[in-house]
Coordinates of C-alpha atoms and ligand atoms in Angstrom, one line a residue:
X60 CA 39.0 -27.6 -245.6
X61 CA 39.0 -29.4 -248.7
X62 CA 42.2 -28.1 -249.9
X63 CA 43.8 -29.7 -246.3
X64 CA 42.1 -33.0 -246.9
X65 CA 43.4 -33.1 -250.2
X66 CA 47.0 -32.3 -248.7
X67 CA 46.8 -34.7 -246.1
X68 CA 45.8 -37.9 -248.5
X69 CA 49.0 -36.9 -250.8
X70 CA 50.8 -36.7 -247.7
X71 CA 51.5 -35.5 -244.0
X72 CA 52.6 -31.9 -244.6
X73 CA 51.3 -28.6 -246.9
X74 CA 53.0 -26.2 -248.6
X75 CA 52.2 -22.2 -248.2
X76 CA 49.9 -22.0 -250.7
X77 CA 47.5 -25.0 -249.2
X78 CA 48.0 -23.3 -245.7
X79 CA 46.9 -20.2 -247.3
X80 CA 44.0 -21.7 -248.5
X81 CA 43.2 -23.2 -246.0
X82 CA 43.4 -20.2 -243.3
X83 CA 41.5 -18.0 -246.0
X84 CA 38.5 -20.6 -245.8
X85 CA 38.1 -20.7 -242.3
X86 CA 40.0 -17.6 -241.2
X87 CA 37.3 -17.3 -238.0
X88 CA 37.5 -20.3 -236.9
X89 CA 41.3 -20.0 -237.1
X90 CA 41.7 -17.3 -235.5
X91 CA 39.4 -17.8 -232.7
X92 CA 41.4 -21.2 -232.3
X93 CA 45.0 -19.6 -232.2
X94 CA 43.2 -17.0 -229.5
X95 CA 41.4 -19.3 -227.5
X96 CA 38.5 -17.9 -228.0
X97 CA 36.2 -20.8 -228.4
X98 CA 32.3 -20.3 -226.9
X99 CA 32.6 -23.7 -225.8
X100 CA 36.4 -23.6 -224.8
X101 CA 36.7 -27.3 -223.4
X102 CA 35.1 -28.8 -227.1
X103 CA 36.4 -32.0 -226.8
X104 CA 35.4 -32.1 -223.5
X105 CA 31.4 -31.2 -224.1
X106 CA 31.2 -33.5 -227.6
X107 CA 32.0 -36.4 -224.9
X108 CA 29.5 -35.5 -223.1
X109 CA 27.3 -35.1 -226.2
X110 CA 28.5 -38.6 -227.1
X111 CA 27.0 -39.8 -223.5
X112 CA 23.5 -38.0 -224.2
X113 CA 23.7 -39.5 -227.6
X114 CA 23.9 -43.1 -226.3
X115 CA 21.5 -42.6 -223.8
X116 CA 18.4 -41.7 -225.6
X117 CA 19.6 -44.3 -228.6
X118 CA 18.5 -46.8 -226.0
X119 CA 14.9 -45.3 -226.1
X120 CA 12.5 -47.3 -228.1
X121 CA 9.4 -45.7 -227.6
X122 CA 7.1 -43.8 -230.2
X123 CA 5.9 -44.7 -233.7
X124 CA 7.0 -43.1 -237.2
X125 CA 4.4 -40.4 -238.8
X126 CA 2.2 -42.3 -241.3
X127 CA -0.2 -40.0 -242.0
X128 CA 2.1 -38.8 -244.7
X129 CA 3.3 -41.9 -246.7
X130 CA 6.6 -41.2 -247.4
X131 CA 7.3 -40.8 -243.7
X132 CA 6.1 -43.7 -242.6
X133 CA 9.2 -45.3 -244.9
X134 CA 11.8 -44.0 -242.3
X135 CA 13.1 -46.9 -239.8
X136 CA 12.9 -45.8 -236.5
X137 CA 16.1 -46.5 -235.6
X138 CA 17.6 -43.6 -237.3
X139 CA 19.2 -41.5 -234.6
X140 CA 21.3 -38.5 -235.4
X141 CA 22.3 -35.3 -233.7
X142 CA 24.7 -32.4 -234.8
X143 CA 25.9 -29.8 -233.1
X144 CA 27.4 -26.6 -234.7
X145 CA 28.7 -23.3 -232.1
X146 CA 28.4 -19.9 -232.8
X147 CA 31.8 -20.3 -233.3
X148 CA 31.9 -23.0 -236.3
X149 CA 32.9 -25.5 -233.5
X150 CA 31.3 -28.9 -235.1
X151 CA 30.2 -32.1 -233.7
X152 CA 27.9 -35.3 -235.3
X153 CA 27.0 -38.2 -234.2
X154 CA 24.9 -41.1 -235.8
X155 CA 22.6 -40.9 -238.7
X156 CA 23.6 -37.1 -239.6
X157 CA 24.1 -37.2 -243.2
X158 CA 20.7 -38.7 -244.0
X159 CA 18.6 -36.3 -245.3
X160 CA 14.8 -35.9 -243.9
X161 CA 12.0 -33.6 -244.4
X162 CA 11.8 -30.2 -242.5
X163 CA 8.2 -30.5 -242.1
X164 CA 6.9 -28.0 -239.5
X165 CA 10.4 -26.9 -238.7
X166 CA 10.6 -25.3 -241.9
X167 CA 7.7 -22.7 -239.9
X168 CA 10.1 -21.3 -237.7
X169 CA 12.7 -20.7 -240.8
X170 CA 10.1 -19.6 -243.2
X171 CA 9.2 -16.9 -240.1
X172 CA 12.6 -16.0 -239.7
X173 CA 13.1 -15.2 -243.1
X174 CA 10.1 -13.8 -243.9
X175 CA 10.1 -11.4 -241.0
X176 CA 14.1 -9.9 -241.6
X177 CA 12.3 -9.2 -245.1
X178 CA 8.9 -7.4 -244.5
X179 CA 9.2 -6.6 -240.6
X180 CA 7.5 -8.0 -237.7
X181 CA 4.8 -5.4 -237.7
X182 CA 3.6 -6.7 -241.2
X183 CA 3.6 -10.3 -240.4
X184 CA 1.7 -10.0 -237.3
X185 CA -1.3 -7.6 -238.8
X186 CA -1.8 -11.2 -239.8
X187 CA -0.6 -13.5 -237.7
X188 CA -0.8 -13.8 -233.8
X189 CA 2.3 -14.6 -231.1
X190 CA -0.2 -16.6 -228.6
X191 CA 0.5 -20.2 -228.1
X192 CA -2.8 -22.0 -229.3
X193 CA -3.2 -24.8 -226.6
X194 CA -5.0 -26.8 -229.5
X195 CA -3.4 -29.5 -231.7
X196 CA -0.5 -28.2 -234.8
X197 CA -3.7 -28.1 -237.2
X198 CA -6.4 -27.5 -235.6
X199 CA -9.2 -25.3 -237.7
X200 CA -9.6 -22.7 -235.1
X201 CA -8.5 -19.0 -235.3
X202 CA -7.3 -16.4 -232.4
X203 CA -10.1 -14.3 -230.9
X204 CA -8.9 -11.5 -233.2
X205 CA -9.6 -13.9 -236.4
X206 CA -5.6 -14.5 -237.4
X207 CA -3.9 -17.6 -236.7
X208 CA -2.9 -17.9 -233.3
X209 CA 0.8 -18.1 -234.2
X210 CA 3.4 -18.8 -236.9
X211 CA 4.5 -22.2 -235.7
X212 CA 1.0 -24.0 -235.9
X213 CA 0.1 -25.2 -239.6
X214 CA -2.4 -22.1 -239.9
X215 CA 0.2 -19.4 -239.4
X216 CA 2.3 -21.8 -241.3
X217 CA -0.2 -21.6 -244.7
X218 CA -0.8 -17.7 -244.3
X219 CA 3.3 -17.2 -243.8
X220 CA 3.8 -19.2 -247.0
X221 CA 1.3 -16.9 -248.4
X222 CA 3.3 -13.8 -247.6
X223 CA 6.6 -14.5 -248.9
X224 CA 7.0 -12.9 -252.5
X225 CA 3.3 -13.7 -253.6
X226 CA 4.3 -11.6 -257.0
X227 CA 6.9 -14.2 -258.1
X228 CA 6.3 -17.3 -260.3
X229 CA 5.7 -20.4 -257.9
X230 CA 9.0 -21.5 -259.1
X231 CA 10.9 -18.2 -258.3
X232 CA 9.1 -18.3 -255.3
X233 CA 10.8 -21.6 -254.0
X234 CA 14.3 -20.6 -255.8
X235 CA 13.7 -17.4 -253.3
X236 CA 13.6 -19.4 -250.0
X237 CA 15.9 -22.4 -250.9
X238 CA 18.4 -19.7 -251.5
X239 CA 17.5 -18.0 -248.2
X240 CA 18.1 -21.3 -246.6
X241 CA 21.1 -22.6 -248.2
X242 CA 22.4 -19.1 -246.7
X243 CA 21.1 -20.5 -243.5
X244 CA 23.1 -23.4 -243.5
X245 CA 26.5 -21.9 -245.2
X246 CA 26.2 -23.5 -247.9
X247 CA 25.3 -27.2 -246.8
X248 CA 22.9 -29.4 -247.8
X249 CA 19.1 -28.2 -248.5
X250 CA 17.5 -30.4 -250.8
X251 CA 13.8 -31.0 -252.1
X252 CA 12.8 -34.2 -253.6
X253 CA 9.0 -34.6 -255.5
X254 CA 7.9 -37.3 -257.6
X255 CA 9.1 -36.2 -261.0
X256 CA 12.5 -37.4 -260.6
X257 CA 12.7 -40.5 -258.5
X258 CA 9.9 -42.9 -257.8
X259 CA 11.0 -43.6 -254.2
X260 CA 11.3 -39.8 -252.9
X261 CA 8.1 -37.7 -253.7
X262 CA 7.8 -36.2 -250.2
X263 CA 5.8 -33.3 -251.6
X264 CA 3.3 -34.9 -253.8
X265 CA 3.0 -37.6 -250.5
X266 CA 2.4 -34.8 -248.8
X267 CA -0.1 -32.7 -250.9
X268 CA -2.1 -36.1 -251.3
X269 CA -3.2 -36.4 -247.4
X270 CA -3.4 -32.5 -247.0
X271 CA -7.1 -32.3 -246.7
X272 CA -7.0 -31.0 -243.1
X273 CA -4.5 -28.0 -244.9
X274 CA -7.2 -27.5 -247.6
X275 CA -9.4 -26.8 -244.6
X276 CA -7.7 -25.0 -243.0
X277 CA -6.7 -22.5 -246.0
X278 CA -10.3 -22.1 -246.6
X279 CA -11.6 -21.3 -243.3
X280 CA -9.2 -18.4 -243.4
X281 CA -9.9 -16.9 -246.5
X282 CA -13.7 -17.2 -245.4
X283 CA -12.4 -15.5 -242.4
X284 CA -10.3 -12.4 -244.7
X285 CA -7.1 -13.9 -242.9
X286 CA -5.0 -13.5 -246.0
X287 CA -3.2 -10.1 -246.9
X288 CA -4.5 -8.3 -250.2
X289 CA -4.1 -10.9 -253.3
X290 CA -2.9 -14.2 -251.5
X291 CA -6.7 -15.2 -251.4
X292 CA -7.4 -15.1 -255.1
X293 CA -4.3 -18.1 -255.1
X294 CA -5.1 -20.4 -252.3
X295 CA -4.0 -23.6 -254.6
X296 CA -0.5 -21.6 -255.4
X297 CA -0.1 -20.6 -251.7
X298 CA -0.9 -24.3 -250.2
X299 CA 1.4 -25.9 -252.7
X300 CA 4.6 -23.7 -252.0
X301 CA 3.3 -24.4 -247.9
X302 CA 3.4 -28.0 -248.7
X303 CA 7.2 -27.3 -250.8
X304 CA 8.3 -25.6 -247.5
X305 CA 7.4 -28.7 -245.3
X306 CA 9.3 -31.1 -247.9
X307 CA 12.6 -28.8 -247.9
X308 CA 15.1 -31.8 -246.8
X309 CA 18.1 -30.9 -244.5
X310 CA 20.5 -33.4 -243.0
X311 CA 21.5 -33.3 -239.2
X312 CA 24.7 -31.4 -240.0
X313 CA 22.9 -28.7 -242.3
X314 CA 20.4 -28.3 -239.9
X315 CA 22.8 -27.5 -237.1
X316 CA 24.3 -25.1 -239.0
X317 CA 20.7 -23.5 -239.9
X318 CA 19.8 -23.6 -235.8
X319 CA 23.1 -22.3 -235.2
X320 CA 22.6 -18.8 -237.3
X321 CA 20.0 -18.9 -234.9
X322 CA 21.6 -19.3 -232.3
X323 CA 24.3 -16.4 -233.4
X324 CA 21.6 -13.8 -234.0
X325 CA 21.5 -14.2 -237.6
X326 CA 25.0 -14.7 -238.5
X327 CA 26.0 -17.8 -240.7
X328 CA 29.0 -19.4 -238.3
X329 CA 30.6 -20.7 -240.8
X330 CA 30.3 -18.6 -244.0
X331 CA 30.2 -15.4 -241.1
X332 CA 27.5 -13.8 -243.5
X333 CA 24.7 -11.9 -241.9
X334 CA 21.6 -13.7 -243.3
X335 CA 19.2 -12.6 -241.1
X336 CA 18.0 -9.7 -239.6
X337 CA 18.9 -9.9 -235.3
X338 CA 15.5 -8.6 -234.1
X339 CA 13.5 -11.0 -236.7
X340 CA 15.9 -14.0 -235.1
X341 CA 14.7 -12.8 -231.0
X342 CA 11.3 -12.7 -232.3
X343 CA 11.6 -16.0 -234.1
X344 CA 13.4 -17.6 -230.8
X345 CA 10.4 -16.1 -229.0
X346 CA 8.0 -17.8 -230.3
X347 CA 10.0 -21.2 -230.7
X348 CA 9.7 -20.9 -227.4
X349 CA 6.7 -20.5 -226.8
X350 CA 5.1 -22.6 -229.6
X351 CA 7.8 -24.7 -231.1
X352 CA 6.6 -28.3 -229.6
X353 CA 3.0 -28.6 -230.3
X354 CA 1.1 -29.2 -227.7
X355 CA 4.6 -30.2 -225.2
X356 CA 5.8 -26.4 -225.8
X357 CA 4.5 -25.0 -222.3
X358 CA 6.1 -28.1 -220.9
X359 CA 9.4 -27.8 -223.0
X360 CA 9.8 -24.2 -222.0
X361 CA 9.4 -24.9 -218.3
X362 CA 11.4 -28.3 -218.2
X363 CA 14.1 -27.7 -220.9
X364 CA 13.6 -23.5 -220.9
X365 CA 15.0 -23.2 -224.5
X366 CA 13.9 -22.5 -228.3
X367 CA 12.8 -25.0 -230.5
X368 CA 10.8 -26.6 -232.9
X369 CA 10.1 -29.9 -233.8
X370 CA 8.5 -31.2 -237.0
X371 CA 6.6 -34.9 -237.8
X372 CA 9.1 -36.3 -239.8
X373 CA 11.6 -36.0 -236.2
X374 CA 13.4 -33.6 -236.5
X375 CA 14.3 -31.2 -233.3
X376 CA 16.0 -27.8 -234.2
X377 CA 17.0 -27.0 -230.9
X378 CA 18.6 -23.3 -230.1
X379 CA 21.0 -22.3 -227.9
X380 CA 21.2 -18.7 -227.7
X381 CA 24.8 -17.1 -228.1
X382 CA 26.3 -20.5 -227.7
X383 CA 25.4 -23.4 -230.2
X384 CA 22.7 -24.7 -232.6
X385 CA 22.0 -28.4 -232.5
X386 CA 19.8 -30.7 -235.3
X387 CA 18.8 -34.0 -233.6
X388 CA 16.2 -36.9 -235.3
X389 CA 14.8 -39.6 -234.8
X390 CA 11.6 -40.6 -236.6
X391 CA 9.6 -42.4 -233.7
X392 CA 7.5 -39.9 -232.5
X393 CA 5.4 -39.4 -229.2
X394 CA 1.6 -39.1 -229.3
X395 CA 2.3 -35.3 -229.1
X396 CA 4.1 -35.6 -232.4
X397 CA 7.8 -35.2 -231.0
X398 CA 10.7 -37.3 -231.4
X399 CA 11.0 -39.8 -228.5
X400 CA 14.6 -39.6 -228.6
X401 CA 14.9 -36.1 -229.7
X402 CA 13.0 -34.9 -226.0
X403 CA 14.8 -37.0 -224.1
X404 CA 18.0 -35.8 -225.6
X405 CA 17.2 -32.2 -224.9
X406 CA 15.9 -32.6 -221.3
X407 CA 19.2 -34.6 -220.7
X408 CA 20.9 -32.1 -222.2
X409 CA 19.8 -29.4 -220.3
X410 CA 20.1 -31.4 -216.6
X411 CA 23.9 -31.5 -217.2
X412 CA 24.2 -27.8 -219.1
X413 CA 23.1 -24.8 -217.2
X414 CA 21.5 -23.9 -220.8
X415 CA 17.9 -23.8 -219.5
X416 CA 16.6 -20.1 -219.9
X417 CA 16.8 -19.3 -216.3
X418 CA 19.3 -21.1 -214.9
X419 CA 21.8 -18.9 -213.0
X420 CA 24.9 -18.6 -214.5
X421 CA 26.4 -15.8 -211.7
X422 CA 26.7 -18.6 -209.0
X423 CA 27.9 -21.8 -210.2
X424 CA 26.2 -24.9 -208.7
X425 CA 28.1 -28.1 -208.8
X426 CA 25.0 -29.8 -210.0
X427 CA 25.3 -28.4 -213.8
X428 CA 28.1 -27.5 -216.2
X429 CA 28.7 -24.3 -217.4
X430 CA 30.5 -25.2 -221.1
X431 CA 31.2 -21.8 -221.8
X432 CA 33.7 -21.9 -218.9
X433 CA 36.9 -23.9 -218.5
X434 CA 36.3 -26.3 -215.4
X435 CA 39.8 -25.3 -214.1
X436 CA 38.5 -21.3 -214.6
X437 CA 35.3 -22.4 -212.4
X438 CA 36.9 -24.2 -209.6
X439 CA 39.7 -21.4 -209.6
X440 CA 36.9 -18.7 -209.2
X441 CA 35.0 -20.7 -206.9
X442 CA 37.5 -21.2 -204.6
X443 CA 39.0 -17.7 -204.1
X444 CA 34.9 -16.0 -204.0
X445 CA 34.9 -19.1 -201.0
X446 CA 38.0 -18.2 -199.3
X447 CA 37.6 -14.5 -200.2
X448 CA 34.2 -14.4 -198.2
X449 CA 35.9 -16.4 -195.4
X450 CA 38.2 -13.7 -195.0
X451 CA 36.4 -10.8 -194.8
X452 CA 34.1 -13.0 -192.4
X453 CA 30.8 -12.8 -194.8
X454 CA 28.6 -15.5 -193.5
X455 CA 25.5 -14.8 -195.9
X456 CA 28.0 -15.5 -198.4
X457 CA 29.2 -18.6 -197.4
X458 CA 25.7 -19.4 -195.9
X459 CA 24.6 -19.3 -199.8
X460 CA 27.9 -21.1 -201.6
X461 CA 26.2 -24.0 -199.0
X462 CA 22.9 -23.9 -199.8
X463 CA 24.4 -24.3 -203.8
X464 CA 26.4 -27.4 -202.9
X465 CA 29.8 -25.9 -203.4
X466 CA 32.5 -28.1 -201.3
X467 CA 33.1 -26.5 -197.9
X468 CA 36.6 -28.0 -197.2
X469 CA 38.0 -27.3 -200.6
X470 CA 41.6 -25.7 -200.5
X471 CA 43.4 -23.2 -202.7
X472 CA 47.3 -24.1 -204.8
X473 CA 48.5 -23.7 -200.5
X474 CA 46.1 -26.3 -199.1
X475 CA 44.8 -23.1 -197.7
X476 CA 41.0 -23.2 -196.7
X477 CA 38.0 -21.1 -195.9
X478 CA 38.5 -22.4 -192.0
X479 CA 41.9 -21.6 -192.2
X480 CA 41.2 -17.9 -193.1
X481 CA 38.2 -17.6 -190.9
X482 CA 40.6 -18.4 -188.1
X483 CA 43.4 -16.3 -189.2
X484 CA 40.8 -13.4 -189.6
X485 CA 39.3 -14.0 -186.0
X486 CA 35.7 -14.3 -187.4
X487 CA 34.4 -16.8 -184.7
X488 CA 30.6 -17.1 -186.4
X489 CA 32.4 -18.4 -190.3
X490 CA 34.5 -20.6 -188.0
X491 CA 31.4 -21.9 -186.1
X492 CA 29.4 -21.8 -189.1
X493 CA 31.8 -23.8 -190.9
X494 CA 32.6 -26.5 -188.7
X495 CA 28.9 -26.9 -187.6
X496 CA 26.6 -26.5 -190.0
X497 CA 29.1 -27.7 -193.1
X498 CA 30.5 -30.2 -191.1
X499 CA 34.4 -29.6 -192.3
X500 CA 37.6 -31.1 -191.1
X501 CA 38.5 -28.7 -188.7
X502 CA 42.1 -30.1 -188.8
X503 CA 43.4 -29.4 -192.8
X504 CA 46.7 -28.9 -193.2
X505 CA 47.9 -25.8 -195.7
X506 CA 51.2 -26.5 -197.6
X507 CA 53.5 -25.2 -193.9
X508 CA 51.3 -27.7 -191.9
X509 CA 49.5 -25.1 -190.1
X510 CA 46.2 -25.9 -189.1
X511 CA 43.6 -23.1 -188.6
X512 CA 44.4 -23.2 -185.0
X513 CA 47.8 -22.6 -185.3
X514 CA 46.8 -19.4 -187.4
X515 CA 44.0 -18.6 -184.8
X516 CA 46.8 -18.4 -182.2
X517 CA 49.2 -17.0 -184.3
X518 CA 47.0 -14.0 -184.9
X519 CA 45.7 -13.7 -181.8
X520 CA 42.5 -14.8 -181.9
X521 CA 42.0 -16.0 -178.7
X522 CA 37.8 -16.9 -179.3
X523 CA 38.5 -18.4 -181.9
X524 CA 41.6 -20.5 -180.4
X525 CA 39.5 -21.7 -177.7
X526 CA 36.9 -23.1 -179.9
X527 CA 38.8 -24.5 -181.8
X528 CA 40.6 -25.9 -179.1
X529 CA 37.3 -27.3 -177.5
X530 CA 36.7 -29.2 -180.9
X531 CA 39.5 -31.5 -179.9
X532 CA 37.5 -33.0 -177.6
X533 CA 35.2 -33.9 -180.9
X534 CA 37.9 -35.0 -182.8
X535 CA 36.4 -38.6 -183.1
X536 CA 33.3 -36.6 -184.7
X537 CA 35.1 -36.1 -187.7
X538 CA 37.1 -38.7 -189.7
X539 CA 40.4 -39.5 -191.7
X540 CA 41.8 -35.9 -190.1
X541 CA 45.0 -35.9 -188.3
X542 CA 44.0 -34.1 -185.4
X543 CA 45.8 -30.9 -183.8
X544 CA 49.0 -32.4 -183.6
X545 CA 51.3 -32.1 -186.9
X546 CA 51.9 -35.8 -187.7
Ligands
LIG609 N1 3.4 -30.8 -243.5 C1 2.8 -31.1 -242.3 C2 1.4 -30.8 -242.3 O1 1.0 -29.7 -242.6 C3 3.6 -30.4 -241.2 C4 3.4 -31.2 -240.0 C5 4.4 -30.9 -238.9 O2 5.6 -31.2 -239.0 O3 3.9 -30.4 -237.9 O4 0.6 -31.6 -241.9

């Protein structure tokens, strides 16, 4: 993309070679464009949308900035960003998205992620346990079994950091999982800032300075034999690359890129490298879940039904499986420790996107959008399984396109509509059903000016006729119709 932005500063067209370039660097995306392949086919359609949701929760004040590590505490609360990034390299950002913040607890989920595609699930949970804790993100308490109660809670979090190459220098170490991450987010911006180098951005030494609760909690486990052969003996080495992890910075737009190799079981969408193993990102997604939003996660699952986790400094990585990752943050947090805006955003989300877990995507409701559909594709289909039903006079069916809200009286490319093929059919009860229960114009018009009483007669339906006939009678019941006669 760089070669085309070069090329279109120096001028409105490329030559071959640019184009070349430029197709070579993003030959998926390309492709998937000149296809119309797109997850999301209707993009700029959904980033409106996104744009709405945006706007809406930037009007939400609420909350207060973390201070119990300084350096948070210097973040204004009005910083609002959110990035979106498809499975597909579709990209969309809005606000504060190039600002970078802290990963804090989200690194947990990451640092799982990783750290399970490398030694196996099996491994990491002889030590750790896959059980929301119901107790606050660092609570000192331990599973009945003696292991943390999951990876996502700062105890899991400390024995995880423990686990990942313990036989490396702390350094190499680090290099290990920056390197992992910056995989993550195809090559985008992962950064790490201590105190060495710039007075104002020491997140990690901020952070190692109010970590006695970590301290705590590292030695209540090794009292406890939580830690795998060796990682006791370095406790100080293990809580300092645990307190590295949470100070990882990402921006909005890295981050989405990070939730969105989530999102595409493992597969970097825009580098298409496979960084992560498929069955370590399910069991990652699982537990996100389950455990990603402190103490809101039960809540979260049942109200928003997708992964994610949150972290103090804001920050929301929120997943949507086989379709999109999405970074939002906002520092204000709520007295659970989530960002005010960032749970609005993803409840709102979710009430205009069938993307909760079990919402049903078989049957369309008009309530929510399905983005992975074109609208025109949706009303198309819904129309025809409507008239379809009609047809072959399948009340239950229509009974339950009803009961979903789909519109009754809507006609196909002929003006031609359920009533009309009920009559033509002769199937008196979709008729009846139709006009009395859905209350529908019993007088529409197809494309010849028939009405379905002209194709009740026509056919021969003479039930069917009559009622219809006897609805004349009612015609003041039903408005703005032009009655039997063609006018
Ligand atoms: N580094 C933070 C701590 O251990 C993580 C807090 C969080 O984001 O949940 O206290």
């Amino acid at each position: 993309m760089k070669y085309l932005h070069t090329a279109l500063q120096s001028g409105d067209t490329i030559d071959r070679d640019c184009f070349k370039k430029c197709v070579c660097e993003n030959i998926v995306l390309v492709g998937r464009a000149l296809k119309n392949k797109f997850v999301i086919p209707e993009w700029q359609f959904f980033c409106s949308v996104i744009k709405d949701l945006y706007t809406s929760a930037k009007s939400n004040s609420g909350g207060k900035v973390a201070n119990y590590i300084p350096q948070l505490s210097r973040f204004s609360p009005d910083l609002w960003g959110v990035a979106v990034c498809s499975i597909d390299g579709q990209r969309y950002m809005i606000g504060d998205t190039n600002v970078p913040f802290c990963l804090q607890s989200c690194s947990k989920a990451l640092t799982y992620a990783v750290g399970t595609t490398e030694m196996g699930s099996e491994y990491v949970h002889k030590y750790i346990g896959q059980e929301p804790s119901g107790r606050s993100f660092n609570e000192l308490s331990l599973d009945h079994n003696k292991k943390p109660h999951n990876p996502m809670i700062n105890a899991g979090g400390i024995l995880m950091a423990s686990m990942m190459k313990p036989n490396l220098s702390p350094a190499d170490r680090f290099d290990y999982i920056m390197k992992y991450l910056q995989r993550l987010a195809g090559g985008e911006f992962v950064g790490f800032s201590n105190a060495t180098s710039d007075s104002d951005n020491f997140r990690y030494l901020s952070e190692r300075d109010t970590a006695d609760r970590n301290f705590a909690l590292a030695y209540y486990m090794r009292e406890n034999n939580c830690f795998p052969p060796g990682a006791a003996a370095a406790l100080q080495e293990t809580l300092e690359h645990y307190f590295q992890l949470c100070s990882i910075e990402v921006t909005c737009e890295s981050g989405s890129v990070m939730a969105a190799t989530l999102a595409n079981g493992g597969i970097c969408p825009t580098t298409g490298e496979r960084v992560l193993d498929p069955d370590a990102v399910r069991n990652t997604l699982s537990l996100m879940h389950s455990c990603g939003m402190y103490d809101y996660s039960g809540h979260f699952a049942f109200k928003v039904g997708l992964p994610a986790k949150s972290g103090v400094s804001g920050a929301i990585l929120l997943v949507v499986p086989n379709v999109c990752g999405i970074m939002v943050w906002s520092p204000a947090l709520d007295n659970l420790g989530n960002s005010c805006r960032g749970v609005q955003f993803c409840t709102e989300l979710v009430d205009k996107f069938n993307f909760h877990n079990y919402d049903n995507l078989l049957h369309q409701t008009s309530q929510k959008l399905d983005p992975r559909r074109r609208r025109s594709d949706v009303k198309g289909r819904e129309v025809v399984n409507l008239l379809f039903s009609a047809a072959n006079g399948d009340v239950t069916a229509i009974r339950r396109y009803a009961v979903q809200g789909m519109n009754m009286s809507q006609a196909d490319y002929d003006g031609r509509t359920a009533l009309h093929l009920g009559a033509a059919e002769g199937h008196l009860d979709v008729v009846m059903f139709l006009i009395e229960r859905c209350n529908v114009n019993p007088w529409p018009r197809d494309r010849w000016g028939f009405t379905p009483l002209d194709d009740a007669k026509r056919f021969d339906h003479k039930d069917v006729a009559d009622y219809l006939e006897s609805k004349i009678t009612d015609k003041a019941h039903f408005k703005g119709d032009g009655g039997p006669e063609k006018t």
